[in-house]
PDB file of C-alpha atoms in Angstrom:
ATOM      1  CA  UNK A  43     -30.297 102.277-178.136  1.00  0.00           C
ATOM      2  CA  UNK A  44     -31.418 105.521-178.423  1.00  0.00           C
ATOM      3  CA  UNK A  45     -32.976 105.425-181.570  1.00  0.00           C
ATOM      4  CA  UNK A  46     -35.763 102.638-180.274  1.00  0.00           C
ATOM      5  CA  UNK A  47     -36.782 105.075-177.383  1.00  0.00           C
ATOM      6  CA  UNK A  48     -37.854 107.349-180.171  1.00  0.00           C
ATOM      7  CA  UNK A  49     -39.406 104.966-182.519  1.00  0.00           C
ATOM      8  CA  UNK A  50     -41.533 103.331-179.532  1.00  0.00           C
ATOM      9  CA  UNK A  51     -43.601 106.487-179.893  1.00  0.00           C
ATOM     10  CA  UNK A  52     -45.209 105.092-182.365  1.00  0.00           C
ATOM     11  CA  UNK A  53     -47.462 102.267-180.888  1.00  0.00           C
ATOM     12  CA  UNK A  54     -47.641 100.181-183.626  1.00  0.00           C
ATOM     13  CA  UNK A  55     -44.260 100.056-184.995  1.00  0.00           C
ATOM     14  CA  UNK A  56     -43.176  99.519-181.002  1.00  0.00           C
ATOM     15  CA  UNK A  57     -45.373  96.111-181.327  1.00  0.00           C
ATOM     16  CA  UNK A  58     -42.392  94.993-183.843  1.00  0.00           C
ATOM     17  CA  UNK A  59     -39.902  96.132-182.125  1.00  0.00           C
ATOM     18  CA  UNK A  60     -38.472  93.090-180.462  1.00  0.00           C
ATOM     19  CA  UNK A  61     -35.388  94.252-178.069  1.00  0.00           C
ATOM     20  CA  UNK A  62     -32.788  93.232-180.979  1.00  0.00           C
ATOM     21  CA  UNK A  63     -30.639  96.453-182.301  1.00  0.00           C
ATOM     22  CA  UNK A  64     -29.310  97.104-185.738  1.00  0.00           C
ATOM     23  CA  UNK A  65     -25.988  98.920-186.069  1.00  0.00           C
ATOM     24  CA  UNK A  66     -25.046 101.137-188.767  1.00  0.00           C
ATOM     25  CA  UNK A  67     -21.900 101.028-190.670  1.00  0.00           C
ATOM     26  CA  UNK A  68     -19.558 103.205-192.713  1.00  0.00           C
ATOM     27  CA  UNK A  69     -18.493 101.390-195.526  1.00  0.00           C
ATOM     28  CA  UNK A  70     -15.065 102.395-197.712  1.00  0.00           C
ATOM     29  CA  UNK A  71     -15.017 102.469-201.528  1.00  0.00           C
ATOM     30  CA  UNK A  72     -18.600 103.665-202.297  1.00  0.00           C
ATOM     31  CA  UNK A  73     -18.360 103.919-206.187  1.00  0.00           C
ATOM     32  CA  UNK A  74     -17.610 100.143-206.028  1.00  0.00           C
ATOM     33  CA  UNK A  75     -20.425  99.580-203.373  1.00  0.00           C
ATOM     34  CA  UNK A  76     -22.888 101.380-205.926  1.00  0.00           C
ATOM     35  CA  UNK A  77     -21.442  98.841-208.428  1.00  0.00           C
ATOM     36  CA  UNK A  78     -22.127  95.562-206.619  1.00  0.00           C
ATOM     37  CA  UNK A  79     -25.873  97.197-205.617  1.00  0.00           C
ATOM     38  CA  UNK A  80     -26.317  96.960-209.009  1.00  0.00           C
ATOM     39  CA  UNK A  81     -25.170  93.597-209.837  1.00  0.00           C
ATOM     40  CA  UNK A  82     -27.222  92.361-206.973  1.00  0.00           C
ATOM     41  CA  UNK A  83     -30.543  94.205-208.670  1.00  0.00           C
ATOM     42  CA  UNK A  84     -33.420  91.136-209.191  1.00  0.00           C
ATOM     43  CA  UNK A  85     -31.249  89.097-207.816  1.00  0.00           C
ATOM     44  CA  UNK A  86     -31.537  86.263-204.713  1.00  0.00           C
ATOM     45  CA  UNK A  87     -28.805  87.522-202.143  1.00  0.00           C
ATOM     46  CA  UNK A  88     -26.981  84.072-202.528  1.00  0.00           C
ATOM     47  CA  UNK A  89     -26.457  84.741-206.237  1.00  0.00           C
ATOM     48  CA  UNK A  90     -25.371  88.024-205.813  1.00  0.00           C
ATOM     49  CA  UNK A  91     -22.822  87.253-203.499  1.00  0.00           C
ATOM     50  CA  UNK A  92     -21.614  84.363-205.915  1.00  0.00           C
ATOM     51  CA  UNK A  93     -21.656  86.873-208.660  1.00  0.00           C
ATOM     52  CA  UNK A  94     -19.801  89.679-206.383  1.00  0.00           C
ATOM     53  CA  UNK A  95     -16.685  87.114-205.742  1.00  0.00           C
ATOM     54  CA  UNK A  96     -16.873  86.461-209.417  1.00  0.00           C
ATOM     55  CA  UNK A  97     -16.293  90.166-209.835  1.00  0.00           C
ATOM     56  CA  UNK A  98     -13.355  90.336-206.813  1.00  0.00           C
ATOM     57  CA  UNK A  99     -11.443  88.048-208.573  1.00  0.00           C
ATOM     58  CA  UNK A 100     -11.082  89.984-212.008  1.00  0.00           C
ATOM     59  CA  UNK A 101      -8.806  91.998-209.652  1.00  0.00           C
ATOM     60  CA  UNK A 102      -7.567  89.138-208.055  1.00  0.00           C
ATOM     61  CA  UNK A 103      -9.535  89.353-205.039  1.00  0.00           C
ATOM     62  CA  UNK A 104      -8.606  93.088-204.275  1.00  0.00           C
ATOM     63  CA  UNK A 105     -11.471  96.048-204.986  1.00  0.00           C
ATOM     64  CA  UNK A 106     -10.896  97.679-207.913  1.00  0.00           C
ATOM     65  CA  UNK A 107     -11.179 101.589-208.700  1.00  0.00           C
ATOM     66  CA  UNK A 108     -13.685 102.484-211.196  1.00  0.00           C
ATOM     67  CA  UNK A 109     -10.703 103.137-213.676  1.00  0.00           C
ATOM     68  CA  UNK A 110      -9.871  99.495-213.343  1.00  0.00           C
ATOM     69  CA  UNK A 111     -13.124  98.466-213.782  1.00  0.00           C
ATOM     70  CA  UNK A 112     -13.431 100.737-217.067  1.00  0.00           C
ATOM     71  CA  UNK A 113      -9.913  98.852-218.346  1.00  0.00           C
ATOM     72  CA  UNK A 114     -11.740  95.673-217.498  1.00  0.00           C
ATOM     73  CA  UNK A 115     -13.466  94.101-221.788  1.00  0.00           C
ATOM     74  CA  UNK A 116     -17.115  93.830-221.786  1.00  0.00           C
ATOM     75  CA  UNK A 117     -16.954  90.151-222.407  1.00  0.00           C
ATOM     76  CA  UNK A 118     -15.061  89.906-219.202  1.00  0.00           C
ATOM     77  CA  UNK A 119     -17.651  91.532-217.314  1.00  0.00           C
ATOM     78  CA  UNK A 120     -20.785  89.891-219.389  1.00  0.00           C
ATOM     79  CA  UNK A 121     -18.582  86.240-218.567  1.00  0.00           C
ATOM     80  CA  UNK A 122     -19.145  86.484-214.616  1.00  0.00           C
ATOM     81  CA  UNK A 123     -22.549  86.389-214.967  1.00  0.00           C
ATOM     82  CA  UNK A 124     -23.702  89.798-215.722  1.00  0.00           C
ATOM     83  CA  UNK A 125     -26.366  90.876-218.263  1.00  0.00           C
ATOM     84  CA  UNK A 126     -25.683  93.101-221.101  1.00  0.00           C
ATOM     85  CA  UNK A 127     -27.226  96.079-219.277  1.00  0.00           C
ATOM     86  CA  UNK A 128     -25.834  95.492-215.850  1.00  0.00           C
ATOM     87  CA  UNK A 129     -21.915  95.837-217.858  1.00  0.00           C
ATOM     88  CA  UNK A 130     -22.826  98.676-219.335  1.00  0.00           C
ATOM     89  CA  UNK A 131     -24.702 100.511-216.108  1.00  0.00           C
ATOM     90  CA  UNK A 132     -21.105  99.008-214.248  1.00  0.00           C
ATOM     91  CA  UNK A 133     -19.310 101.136-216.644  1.00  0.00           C
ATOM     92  CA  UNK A 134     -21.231 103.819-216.217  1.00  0.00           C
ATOM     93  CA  UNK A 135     -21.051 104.486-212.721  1.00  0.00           C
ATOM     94  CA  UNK A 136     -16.954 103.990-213.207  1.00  0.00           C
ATOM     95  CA  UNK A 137     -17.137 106.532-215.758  1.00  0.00           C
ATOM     96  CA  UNK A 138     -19.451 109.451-213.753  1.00  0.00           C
ATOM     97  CA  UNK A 139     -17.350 108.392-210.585  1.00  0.00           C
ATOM     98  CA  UNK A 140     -14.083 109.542-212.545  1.00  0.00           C
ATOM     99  CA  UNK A 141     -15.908 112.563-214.501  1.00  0.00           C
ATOM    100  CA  UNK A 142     -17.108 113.902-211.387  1.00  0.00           C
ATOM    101  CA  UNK A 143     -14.432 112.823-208.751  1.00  0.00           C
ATOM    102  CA  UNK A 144     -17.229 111.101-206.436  1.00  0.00           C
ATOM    103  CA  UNK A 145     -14.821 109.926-203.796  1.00  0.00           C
ATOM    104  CA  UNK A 146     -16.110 108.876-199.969  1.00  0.00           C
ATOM    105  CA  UNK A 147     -14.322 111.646-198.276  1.00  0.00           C
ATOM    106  CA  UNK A 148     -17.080 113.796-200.811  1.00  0.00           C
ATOM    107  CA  UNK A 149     -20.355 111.963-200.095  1.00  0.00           C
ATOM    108  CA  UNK A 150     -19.716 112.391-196.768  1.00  0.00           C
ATOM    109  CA  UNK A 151     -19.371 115.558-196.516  1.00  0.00           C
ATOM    110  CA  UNK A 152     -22.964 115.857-198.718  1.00  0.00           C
ATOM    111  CA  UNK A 153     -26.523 115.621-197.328  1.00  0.00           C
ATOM    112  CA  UNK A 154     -29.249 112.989-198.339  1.00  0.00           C
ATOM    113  CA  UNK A 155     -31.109 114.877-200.511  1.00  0.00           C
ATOM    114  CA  UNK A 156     -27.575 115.948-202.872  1.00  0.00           C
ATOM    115  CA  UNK A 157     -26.864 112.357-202.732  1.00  0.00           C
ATOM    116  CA  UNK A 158     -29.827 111.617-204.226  1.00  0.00           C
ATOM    117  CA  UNK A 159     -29.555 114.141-206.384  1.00  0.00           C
ATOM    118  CA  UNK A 160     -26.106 113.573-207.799  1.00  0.00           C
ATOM    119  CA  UNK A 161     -26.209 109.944-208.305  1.00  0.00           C
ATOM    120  CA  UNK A 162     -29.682 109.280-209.534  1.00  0.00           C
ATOM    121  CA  UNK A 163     -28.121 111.280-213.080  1.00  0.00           C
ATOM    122  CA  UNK A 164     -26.004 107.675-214.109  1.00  0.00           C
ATOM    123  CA  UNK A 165     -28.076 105.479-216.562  1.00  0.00           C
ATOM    124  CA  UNK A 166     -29.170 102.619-214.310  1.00  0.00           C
ATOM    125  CA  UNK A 167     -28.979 103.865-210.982  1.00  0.00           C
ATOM    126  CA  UNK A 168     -32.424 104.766-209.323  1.00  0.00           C
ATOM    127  CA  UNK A 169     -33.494 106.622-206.278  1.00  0.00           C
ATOM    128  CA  UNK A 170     -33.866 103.285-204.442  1.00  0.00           C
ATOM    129  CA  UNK A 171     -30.738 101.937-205.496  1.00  0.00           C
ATOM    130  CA  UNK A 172     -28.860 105.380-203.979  1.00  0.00           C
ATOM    131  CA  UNK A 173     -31.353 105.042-200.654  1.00  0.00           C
ATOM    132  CA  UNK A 174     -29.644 101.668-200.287  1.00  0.00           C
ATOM    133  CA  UNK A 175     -26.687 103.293-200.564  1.00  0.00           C
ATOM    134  CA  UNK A 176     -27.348 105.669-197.940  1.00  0.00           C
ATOM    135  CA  UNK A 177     -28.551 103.073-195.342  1.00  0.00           C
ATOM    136  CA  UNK A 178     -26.198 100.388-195.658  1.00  0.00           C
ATOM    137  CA  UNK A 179     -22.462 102.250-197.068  1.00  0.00           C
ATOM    138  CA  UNK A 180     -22.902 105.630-195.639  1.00  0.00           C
ATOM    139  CA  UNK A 181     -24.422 104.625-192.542  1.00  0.00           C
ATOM    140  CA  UNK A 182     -27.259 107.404-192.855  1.00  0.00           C
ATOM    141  CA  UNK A 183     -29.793 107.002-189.908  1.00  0.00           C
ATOM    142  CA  UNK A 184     -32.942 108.964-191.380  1.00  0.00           C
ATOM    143  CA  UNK A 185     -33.547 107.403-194.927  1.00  0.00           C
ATOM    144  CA  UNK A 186     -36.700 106.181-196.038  1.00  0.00           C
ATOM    145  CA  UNK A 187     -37.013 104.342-198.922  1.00  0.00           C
ATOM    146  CA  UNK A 188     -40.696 104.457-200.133  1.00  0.00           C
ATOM    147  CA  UNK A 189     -40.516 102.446-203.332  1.00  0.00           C
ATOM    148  CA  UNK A 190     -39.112  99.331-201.831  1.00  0.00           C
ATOM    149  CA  UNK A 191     -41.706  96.497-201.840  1.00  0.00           C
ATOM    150  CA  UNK A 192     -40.318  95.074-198.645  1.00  0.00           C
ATOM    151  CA  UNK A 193     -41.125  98.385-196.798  1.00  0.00           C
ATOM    152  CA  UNK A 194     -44.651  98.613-198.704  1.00  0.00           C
ATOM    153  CA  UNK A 195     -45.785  95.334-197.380  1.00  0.00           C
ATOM    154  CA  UNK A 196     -44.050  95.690-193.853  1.00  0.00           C
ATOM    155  CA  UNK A 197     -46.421  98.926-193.737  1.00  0.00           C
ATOM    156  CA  UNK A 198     -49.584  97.797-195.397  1.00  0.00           C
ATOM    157  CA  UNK A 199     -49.990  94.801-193.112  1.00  0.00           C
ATOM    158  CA  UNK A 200     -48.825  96.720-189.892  1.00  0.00           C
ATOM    159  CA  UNK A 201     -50.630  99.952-190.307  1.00  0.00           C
ATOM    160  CA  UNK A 202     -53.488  98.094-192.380  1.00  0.00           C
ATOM    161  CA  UNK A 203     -53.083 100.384-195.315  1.00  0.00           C
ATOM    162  CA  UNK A 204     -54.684  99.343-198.558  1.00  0.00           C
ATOM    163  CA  UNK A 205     -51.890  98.681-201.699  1.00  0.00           C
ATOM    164  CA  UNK A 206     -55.060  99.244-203.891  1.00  0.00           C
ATOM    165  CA  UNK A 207     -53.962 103.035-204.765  1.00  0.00           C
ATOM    166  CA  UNK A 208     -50.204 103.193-205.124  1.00  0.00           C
ATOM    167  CA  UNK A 209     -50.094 107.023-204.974  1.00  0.00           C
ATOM    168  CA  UNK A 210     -52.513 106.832-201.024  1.00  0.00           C
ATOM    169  CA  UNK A 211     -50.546 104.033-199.947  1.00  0.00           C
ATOM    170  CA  UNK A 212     -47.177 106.273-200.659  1.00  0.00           C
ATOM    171  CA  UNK A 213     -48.759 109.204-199.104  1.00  0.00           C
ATOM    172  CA  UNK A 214     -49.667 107.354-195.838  1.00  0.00           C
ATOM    173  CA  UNK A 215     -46.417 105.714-195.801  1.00  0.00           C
ATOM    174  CA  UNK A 216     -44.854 109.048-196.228  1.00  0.00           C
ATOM    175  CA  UNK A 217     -46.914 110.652-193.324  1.00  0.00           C
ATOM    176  CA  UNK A 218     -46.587 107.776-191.152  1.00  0.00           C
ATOM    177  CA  UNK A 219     -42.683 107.541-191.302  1.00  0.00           C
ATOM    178  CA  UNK A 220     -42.294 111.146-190.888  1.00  0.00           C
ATOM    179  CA  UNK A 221     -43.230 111.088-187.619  1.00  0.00           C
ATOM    180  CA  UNK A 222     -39.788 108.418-187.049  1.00  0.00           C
ATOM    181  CA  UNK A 223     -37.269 110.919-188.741  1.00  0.00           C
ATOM    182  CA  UNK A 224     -34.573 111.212-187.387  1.00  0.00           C
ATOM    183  CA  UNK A 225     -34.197 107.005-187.246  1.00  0.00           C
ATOM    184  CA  UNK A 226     -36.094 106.693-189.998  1.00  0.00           C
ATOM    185  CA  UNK A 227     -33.308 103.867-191.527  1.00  0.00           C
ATOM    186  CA  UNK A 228     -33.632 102.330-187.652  1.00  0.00           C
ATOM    187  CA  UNK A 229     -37.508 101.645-188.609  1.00  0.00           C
ATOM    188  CA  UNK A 230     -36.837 100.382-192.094  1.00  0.00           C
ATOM    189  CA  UNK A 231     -34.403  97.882-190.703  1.00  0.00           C
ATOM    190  CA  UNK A 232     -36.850  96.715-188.547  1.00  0.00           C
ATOM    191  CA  UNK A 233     -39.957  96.540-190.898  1.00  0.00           C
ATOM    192  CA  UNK A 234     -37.545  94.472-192.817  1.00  0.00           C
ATOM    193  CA  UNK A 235     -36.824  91.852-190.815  1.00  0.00           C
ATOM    194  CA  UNK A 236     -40.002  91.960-189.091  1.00  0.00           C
ATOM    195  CA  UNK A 237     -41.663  90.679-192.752  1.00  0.00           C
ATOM    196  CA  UNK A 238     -38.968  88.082-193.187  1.00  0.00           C
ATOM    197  CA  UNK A 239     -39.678  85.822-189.530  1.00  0.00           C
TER     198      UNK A 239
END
């Protein structure tokens, strides 16, 4: 893979990289992805999933469009397992996705950075929540998603960078992942499952 020649620039990050590739993929529906990344927030991966069926078969197994999901009562929502705030952050991305006719041909047409931008403006969707996005639905190769913990402790124990100062530790993560664009997603992946053996 062409992405690994670049990233084995870096010598420490090449120590982690094992010989095993991670693909990429473009994912259809993305309102309804951005949905289910926020039903999976604080969540173990297992329940998610349970609760993500749950959701499927309100619809009877089909994916819904966020107008469907907007028809859908509260209580129905709340009685698959969802909190109060997840519901109404659901309905909330149904609702901008209709306002401002967010469809995939769109967001792929958009950069990172507008993305970002656009998204981060629904109640209860975060810049890490639309970097997931990125990565894993729109199949972007250069994110880098700074906030998430996983990536924090990937870096601090590989690059022996103190979590003592949150704002130094972001700055050197920033710096050192600069130097990966543009595979930064590639490297992510791998710090990732790197932490998890």
């Amino acid at each position: 893979m062409e992405y690994s020649k670049h990233l084995r620039k870096d010598i420490k990050l090449a120590t982690i990289l094992d010989g095993s590739t991670h693909e990429l993929k473009l994912h259809k529906n993305i309102p309804l992805r951005l949905m289910a990344s926020i039903m999976s927030q604080q969540l173990s991966t297992k329940v998610a999933k349970v609760i993500f069926h749950r959701f499927l078969t309100l619809y009877n197994g089909k994916e819904p469009k966020p107008k469907q999901v907007l028809d859908t009562p509260f209580e129905t929502l709340r009685g698959i397992g969802l909190s109060n705030a997840k519901v109404a952050y659901i309905q909330n991305v149904a609702q901008f996705c209709i306002d401002h006719k967010i469809t995939d041909t769109r967001l792929q047409k958009m950069d990172n950075e507008a993305i970002v931008e656009l998204l981060t403006q629904i109640k209860g969707v975060g810049k890490w929540t639309v970097e997931m996005l990125l990565m894993f639905s729109l199949g972007r190769e250069d994110v880098f998603a700074v906030d998430d913990l996983g990536i924090q402790q990937a870096m601090c124990k590989l690059y022996k960078i103190s979590a003592a100062d949150k704002k130094k530790m972001k700055a050197r993560m920033l710096k050192i992942a600069a130097n990966w664009s543009p595979y930064r997603t590639y490297a992510c992946l791998h710090l990732w499952s790197w932490k998890d053996k």
